[in-house]
PDB file of C-alpha atoms in Angstrom:
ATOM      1  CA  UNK A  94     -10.116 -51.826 -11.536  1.00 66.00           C
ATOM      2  CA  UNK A  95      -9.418 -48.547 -12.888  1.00 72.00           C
ATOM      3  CA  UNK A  96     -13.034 -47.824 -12.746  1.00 76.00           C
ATOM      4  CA  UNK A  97     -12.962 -48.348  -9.017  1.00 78.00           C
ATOM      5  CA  UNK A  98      -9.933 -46.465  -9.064  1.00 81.00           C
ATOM      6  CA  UNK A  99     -11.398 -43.415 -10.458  1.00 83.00           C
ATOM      7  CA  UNK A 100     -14.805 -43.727  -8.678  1.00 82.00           C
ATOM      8  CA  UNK A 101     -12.868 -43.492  -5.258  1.00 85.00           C
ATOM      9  CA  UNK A 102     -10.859 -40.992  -6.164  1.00 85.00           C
ATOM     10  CA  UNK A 103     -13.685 -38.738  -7.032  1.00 87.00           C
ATOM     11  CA  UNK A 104     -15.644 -39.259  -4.224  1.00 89.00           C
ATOM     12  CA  UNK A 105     -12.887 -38.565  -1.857  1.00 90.00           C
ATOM     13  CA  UNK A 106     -12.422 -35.380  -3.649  1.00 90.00           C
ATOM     14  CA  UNK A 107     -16.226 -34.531  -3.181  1.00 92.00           C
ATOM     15  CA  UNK A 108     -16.359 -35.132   0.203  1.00 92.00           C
ATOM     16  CA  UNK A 109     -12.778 -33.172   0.762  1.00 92.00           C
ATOM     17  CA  UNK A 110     -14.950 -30.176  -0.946  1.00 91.00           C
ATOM     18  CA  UNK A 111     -18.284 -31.149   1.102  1.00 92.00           C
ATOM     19  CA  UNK A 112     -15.835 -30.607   4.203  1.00 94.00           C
ATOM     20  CA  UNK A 113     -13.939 -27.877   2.918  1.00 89.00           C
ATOM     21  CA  UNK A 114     -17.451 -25.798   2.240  1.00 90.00           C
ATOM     22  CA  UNK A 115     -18.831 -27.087   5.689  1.00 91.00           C
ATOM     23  CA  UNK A 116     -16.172 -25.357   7.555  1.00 88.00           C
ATOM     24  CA  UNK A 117     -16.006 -21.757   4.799  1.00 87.00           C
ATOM     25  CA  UNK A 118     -19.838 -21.730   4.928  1.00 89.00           C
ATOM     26  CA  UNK A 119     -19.567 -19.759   8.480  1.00 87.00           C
ATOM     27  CA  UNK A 120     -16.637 -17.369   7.392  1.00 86.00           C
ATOM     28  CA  UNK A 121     -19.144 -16.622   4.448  1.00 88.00           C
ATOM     29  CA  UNK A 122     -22.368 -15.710   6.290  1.00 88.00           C
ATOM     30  CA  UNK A 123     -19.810 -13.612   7.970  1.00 89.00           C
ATOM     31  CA  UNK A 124     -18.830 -11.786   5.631  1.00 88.00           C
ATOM     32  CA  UNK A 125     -22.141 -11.398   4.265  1.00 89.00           C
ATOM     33  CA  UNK A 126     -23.853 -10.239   7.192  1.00 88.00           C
ATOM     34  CA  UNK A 127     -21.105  -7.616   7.822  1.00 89.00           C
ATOM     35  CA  UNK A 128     -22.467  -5.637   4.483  1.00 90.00           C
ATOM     36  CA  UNK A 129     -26.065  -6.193   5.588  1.00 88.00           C
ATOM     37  CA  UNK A 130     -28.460  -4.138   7.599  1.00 86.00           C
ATOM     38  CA  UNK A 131     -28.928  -5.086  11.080  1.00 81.00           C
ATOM     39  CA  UNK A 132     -32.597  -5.353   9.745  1.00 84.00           C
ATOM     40  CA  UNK A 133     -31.580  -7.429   7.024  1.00 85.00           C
ATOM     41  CA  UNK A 134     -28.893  -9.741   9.208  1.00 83.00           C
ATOM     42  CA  UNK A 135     -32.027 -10.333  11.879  1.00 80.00           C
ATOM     43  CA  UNK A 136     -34.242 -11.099   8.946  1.00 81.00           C
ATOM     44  CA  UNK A 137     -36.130 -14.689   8.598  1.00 80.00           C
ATOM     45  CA  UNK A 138     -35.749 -16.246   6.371  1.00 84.00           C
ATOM     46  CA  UNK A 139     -32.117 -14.769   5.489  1.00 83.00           C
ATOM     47  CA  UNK A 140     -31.638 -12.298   2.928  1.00 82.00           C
ATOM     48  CA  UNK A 141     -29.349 -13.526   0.174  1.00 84.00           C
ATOM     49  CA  UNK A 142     -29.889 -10.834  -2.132  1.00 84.00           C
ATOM     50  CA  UNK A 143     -28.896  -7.114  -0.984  1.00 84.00           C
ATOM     51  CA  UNK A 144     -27.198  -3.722  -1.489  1.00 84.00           C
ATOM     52  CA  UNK A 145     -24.021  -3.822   0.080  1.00 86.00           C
ATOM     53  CA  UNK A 146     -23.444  -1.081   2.688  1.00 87.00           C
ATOM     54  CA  UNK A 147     -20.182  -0.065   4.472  1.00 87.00           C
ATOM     55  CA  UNK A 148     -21.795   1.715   7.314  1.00 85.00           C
ATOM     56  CA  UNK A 149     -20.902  -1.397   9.805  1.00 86.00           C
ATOM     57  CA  UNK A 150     -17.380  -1.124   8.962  1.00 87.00           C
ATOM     58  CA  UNK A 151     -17.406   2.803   9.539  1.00 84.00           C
ATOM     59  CA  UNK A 152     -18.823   2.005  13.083  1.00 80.00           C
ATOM     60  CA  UNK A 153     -16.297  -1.027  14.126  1.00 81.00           C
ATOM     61  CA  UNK A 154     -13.232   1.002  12.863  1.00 82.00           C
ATOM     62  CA  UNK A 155     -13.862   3.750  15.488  1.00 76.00           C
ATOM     63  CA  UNK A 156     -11.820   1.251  17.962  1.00 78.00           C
ATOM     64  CA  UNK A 157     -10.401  -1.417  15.996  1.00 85.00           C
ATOM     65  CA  UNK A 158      -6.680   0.032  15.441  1.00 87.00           C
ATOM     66  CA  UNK A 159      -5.902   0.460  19.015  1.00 89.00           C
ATOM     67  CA  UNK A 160      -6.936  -2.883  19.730  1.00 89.00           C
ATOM     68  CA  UNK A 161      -5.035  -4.346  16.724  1.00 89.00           C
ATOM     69  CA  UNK A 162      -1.742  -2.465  17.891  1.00 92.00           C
ATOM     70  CA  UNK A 163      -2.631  -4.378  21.048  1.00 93.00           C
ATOM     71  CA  UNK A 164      -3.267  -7.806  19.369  1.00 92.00           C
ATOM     72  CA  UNK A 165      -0.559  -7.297  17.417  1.00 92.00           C
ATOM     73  CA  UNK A 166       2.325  -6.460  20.196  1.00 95.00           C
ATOM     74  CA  UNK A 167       0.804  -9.113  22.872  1.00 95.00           C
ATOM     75  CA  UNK A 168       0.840 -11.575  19.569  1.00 94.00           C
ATOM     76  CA  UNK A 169       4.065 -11.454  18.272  1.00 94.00           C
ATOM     77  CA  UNK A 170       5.787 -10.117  21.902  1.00 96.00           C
ATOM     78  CA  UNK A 171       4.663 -13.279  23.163  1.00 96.00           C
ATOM     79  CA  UNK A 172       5.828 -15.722  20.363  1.00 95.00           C
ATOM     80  CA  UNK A 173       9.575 -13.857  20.433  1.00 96.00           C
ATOM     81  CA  UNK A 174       9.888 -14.387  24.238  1.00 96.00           C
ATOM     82  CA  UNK A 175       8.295 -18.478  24.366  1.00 96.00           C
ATOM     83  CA  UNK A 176      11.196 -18.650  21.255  1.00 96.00           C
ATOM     84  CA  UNK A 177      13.802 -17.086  23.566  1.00 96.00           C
ATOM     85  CA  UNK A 178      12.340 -19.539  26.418  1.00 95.00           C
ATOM     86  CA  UNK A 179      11.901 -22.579  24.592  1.00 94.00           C
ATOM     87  CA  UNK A 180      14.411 -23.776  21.858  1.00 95.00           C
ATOM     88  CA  UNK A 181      17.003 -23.733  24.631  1.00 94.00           C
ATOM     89  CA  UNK A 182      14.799 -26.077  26.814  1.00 93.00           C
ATOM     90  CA  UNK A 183      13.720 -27.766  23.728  1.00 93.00           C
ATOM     91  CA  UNK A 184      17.458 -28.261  22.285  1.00 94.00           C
ATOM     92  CA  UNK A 185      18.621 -29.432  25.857  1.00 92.00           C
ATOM     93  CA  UNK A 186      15.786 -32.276  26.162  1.00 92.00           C
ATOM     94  CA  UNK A 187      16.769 -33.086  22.475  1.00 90.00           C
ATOM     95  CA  UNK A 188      20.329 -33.342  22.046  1.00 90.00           C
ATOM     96  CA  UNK A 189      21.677 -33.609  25.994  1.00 89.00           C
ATOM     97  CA  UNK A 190      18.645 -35.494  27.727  1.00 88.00           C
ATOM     98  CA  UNK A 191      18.399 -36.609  30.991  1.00 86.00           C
ATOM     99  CA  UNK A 192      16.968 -39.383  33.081  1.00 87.00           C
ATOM    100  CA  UNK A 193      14.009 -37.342  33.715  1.00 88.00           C
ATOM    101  CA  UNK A 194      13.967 -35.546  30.297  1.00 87.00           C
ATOM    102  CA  UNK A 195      10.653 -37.247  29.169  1.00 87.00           C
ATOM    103  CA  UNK A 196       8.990 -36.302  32.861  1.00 89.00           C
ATOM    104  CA  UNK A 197       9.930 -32.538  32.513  1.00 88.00           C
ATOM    105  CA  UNK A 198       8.319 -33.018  28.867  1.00 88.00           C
ATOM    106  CA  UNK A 199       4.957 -34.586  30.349  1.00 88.00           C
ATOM    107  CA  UNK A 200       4.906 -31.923  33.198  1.00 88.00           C
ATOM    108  CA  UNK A 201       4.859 -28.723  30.883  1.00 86.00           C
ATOM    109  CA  UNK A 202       2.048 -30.489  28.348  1.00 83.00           C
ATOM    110  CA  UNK A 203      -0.051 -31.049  31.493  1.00 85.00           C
ATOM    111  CA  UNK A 204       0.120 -27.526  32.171  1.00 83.00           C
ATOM    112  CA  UNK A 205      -2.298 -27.310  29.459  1.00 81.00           C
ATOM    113  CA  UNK A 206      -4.628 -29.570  31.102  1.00 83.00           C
ATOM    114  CA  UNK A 207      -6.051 -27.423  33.341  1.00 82.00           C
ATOM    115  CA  UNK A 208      -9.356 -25.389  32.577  1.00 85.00           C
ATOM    116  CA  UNK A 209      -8.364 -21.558  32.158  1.00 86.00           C
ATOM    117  CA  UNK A 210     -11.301 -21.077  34.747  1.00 87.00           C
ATOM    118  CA  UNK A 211      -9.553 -23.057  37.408  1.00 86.00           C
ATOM    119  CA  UNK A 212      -6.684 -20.869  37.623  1.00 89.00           C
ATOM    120  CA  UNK A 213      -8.173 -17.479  36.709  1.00 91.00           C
ATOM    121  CA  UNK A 214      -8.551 -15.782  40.368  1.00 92.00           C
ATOM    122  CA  UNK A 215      -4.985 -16.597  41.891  1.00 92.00           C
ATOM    123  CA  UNK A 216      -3.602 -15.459  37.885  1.00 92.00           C
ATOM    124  CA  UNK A 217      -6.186 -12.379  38.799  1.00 93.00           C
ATOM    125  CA  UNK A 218      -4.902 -11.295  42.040  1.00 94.00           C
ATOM    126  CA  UNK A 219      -1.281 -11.690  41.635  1.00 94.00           C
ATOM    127  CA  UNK A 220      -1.724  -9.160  38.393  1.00 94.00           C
ATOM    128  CA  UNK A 221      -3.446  -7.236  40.885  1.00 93.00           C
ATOM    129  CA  UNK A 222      -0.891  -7.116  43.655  1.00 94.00           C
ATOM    130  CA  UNK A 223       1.928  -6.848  40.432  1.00 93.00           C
ATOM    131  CA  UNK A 224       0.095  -3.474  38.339  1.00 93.00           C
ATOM    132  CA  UNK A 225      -0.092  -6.090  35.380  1.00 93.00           C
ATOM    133  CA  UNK A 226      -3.942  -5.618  35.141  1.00 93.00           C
ATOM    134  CA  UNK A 227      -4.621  -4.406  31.969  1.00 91.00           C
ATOM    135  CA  UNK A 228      -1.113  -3.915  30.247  1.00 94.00           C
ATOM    136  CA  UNK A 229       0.436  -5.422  27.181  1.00 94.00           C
ATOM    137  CA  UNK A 230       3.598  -6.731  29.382  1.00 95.00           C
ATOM    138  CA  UNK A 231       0.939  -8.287  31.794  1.00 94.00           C
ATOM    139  CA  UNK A 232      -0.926 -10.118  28.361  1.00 94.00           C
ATOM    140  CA  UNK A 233       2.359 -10.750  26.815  1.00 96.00           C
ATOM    141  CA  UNK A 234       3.461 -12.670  29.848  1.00 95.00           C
ATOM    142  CA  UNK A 235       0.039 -14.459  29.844  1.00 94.00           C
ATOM    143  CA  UNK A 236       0.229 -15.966  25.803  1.00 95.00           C
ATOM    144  CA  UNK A 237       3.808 -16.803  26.617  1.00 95.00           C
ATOM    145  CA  UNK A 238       3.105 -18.939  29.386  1.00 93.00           C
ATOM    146  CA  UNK A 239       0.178 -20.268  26.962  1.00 92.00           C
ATOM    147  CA  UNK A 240       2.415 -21.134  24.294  1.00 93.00           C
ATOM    148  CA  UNK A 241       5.699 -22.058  26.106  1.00 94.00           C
ATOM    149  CA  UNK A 242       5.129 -26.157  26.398  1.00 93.00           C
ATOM    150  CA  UNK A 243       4.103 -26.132  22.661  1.00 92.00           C
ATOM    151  CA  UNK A 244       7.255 -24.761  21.186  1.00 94.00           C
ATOM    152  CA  UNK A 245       9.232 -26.746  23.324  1.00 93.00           C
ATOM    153  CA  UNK A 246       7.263 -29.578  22.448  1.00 91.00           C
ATOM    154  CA  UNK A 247       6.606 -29.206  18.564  1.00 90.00           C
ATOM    155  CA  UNK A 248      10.860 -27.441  18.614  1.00 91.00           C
ATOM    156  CA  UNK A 249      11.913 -30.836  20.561  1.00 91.00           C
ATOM    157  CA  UNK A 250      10.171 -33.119  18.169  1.00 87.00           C
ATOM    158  CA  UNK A 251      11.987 -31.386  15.344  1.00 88.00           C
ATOM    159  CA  UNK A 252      15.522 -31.050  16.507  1.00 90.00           C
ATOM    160  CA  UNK A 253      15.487 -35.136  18.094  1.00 89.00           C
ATOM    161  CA  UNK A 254      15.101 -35.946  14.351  1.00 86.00           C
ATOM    162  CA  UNK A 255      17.911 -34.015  13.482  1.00 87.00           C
ATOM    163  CA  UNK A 256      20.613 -37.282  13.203  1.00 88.00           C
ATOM    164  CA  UNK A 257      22.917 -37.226  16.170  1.00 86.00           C
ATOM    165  CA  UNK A 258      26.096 -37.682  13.838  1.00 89.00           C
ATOM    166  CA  UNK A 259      26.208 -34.242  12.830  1.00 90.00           C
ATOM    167  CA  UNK A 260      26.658 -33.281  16.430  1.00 88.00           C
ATOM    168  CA  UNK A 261      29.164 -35.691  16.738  1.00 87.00           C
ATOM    169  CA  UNK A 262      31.024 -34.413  13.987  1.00 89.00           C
ATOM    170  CA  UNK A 263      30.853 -31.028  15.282  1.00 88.00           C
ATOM    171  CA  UNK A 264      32.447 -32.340  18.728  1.00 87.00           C
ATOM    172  CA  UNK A 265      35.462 -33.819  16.626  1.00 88.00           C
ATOM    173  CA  UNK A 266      36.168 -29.983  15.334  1.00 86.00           C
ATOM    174  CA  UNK A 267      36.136 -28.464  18.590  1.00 87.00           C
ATOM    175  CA  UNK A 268      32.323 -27.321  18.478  1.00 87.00           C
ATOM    176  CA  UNK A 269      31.083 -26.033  22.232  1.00 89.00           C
ATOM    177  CA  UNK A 270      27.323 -26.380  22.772  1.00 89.00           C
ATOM    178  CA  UNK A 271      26.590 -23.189  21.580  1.00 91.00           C
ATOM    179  CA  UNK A 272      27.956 -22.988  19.008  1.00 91.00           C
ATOM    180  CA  UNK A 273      26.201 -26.371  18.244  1.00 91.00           C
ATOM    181  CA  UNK A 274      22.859 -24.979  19.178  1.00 92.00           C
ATOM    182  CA  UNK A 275      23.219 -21.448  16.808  1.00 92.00           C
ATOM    183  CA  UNK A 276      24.863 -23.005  14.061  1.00 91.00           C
ATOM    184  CA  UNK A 277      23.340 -26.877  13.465  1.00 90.00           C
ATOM    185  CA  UNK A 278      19.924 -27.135  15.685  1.00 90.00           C
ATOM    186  CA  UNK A 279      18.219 -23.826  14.729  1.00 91.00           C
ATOM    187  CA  UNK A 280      19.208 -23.796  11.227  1.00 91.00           C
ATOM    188  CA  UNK A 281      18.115 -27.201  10.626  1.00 89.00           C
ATOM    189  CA  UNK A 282      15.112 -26.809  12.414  1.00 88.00           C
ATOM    190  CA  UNK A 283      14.361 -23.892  10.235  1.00 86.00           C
ATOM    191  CA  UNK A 284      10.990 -25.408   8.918  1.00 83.00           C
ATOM    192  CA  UNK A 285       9.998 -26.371  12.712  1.00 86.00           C
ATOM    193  CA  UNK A 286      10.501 -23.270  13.603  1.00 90.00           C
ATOM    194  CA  UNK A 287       8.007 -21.367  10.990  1.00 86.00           C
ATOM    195  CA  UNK A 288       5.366 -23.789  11.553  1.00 85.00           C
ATOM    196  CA  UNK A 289       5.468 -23.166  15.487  1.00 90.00           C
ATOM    197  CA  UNK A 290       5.457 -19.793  15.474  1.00 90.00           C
ATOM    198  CA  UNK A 291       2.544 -19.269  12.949  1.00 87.00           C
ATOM    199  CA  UNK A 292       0.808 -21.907  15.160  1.00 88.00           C
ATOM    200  CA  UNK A 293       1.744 -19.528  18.337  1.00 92.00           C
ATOM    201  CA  UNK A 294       0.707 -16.135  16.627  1.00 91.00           C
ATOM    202  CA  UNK A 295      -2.675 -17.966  16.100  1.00 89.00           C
ATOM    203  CA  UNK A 296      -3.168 -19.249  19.291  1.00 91.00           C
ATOM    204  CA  UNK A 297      -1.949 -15.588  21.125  1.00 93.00           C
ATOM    205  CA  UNK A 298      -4.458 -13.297  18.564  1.00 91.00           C
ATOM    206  CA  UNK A 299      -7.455 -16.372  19.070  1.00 88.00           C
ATOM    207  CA  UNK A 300      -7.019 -16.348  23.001  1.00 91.00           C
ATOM    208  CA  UNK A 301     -10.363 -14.890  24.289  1.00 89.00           C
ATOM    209  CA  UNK A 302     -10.658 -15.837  28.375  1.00 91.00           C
ATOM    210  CA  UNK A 303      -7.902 -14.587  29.867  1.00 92.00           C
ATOM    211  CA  UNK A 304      -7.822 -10.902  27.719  1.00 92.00           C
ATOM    212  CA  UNK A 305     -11.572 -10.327  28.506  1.00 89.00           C
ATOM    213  CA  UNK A 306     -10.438 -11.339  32.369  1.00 91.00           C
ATOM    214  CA  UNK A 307      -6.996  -9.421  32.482  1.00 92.00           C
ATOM    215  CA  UNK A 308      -7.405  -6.671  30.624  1.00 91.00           C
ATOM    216  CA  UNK A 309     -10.120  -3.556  29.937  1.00 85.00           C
ATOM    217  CA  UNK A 310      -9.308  -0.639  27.950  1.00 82.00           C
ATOM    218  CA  UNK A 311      -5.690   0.501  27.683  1.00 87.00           C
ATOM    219  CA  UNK A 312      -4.356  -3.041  26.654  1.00 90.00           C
ATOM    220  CA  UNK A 313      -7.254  -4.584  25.526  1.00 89.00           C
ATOM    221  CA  UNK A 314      -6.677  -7.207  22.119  1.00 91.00           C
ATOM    222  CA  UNK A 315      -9.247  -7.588  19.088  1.00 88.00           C
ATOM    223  CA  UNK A 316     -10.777 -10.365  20.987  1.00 84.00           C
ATOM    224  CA  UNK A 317     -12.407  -7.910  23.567  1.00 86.00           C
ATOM    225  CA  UNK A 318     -12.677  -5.223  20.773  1.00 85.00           C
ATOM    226  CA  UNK A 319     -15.635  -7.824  19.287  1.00 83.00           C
ATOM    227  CA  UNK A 320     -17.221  -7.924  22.970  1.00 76.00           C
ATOM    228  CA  UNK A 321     -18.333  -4.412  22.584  1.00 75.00           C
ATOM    229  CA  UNK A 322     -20.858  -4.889  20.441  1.00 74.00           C
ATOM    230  CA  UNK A 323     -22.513  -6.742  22.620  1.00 71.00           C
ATOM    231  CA  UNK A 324     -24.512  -4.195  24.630  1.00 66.00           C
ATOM    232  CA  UNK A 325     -27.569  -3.735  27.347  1.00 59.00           C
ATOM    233  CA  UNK A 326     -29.720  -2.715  23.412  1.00 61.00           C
ATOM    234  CA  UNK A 327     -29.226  -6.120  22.392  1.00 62.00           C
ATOM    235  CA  UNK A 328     -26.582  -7.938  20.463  1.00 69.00           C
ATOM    236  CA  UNK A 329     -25.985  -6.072  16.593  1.00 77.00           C
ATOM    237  CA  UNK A 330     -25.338  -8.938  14.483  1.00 81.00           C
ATOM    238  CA  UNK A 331     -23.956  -6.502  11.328  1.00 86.00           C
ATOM    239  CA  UNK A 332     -21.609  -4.750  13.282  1.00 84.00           C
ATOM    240  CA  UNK A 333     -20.353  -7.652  15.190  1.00 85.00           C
ATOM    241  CA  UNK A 334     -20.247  -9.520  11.566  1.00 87.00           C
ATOM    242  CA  UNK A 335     -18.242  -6.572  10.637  1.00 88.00           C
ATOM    243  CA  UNK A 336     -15.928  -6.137  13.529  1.00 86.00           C
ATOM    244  CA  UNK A 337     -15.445 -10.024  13.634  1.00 86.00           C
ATOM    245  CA  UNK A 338     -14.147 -10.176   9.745  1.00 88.00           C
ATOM    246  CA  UNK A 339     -12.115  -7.313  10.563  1.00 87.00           C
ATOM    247  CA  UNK A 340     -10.536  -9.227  13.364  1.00 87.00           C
ATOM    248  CA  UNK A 341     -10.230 -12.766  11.693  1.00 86.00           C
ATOM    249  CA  UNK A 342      -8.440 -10.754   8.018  1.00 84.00           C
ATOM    250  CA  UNK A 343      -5.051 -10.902   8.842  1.00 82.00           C
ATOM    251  CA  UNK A 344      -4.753 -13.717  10.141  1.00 80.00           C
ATOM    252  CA  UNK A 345      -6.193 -15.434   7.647  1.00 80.00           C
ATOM    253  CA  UNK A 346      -3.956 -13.521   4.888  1.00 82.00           C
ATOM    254  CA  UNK A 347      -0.950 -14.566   6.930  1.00 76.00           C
ATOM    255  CA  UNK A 348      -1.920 -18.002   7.670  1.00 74.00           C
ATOM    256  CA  UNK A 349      -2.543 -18.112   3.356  1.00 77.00           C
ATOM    257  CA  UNK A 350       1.035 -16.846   2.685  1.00 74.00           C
ATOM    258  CA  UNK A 351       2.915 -18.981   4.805  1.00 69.00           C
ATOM    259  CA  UNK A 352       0.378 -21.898   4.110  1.00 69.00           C
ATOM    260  CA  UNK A 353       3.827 -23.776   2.285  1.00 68.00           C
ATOM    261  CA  UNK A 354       6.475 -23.008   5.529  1.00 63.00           C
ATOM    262  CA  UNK A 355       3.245 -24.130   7.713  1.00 63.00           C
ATOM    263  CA  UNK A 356       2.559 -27.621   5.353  1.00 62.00           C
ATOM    264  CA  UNK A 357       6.228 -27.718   5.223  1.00 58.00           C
ATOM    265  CA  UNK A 358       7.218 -27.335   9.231  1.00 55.00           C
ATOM    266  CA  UNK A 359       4.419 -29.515  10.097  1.00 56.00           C
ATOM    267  CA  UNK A 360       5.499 -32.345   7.822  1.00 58.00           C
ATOM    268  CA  UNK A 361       9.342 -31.856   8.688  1.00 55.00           C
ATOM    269  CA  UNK A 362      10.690 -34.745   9.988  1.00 49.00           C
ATOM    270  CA  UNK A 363       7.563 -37.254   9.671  1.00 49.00           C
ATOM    271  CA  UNK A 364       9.156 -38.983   6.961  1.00 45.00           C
ATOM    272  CA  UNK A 365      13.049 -40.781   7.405  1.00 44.00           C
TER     273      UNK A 365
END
């Protein structure tokens, strides 16, 4: 039985590594085509062994800063305001809901139904008619519409777990709502909180379709910065490997030091 045991157990942990190398392997060739020649990135069959060279990074840095400033603002602009927007909807439909609480819920997660395509030329022409083309407020408005039904979804998940006694005990000192949302919901939804907003920083610095659509040059994210090295010569696979791994690096350190408030957030509240 312990045999079993132990045979199990290591095949589930080769196949967790067999999965865990399936999805690095592309981050890899990455990475290794952004030191490469465009020669030796083109080449068949691939080059495994070859002298490292910098010169794609020297040529993607030229206009990678501005369009990380711009990643960075729409990004984290964009997860501040959905906060401000959401954990009062959130802690409303949580702790105070109404008939129609679970409709309102359903409404704002179909909002994500629709295809970004089906709504891009009315979203186009009222930037138009506003001056939001191509400006951070215009994109920050954009990723916090994106990500406004998921933190009040994920935030309203984690603060209906939260037991309802402690609000009532609150009420029996004299506690008014606010005081009941600053100083019980948010603090015990601490964990909730981290998790959604490293999930909404991903989301807002990932979004592709509606920066190449909205914006051009003078707010344009790291998501058009890669687009540009795509030109009428051809497509440069060493400088686009390059830009692309300069693009994906912080968010990958980030997402690997909060990997324990992410595990933790995610998990908060699963278990009674």
């Amino acid at each position: 039985m312990k045999a079993q045991i132990r045979l199990r157990n290591t095949l589930l942990t080769l196949v967790t590594y067999l999965i865990a190398a399936a999805f690095l392997f592309p981050l890899v060739w990455m990475f290794m085509a952004a030191f490469k020649t465009e020669a030796q990135a083109f080449a068949t069959p691939p080059v495994f062994i070859f002298t490292p060279t910098l010169e794609n990074f020297e040529k993607a840095m030229g206009s990678y800063f501005p369009a990380l400033r711009n990643s960075l603002i729409a990004a984290v602009g964009s997860t501040v305001l959905a906060f401000i927007l959401g954990l009062p909807a959130a802690f409303a439909l949580a702790v105070y809901p109404t008939r129609r609480a679970q409709n309102v819920l359903t409404w704002m997660l179909s909002t994500k139904f629709m295809p970004a395509v089906g709504v891009i030329v009315p979203l186009f022409l009222i930037y138009r008619n506003l001056d939001l083309l191509d400006t951070l407020p215009g994109l920050i408005l954009m990723y916090t519409t994106m990500n406004l039904p998921l933190v009040v979804w994920m935030m309203h998940s984690y603060m209906t777990e939260i037991p309802y006694a402690i609000y009532e005990a609150a009420k029996v000192d004299g506690a008014t709502v606010a005081q009941e949302f600053f100083g019980i919901a948010l603090p015990l939804s601490t964990p909730g909180m981290a998790a959604t907003a490293l999930l909404c920083l991903i989301f807002a610095w990932n979004e592709v379709f509606f920066a190449l659509n909205l914006t051009s040059s003078d707010a344009a994210p790291l998501s058009v910065f890669i687009g540009e090295f795509k030109t009428s010569q051809g497509l440069f696979w060493a400088q686009l490997s390059a830009a692309a791994t300069l693009v994906v690096l912080p968010v990958l350190i980030f997402g690997w030091i909060a990997q324990r408030q992410l595990v933790r957030g995610l998990s908060f509240g699963a278990v009674k």
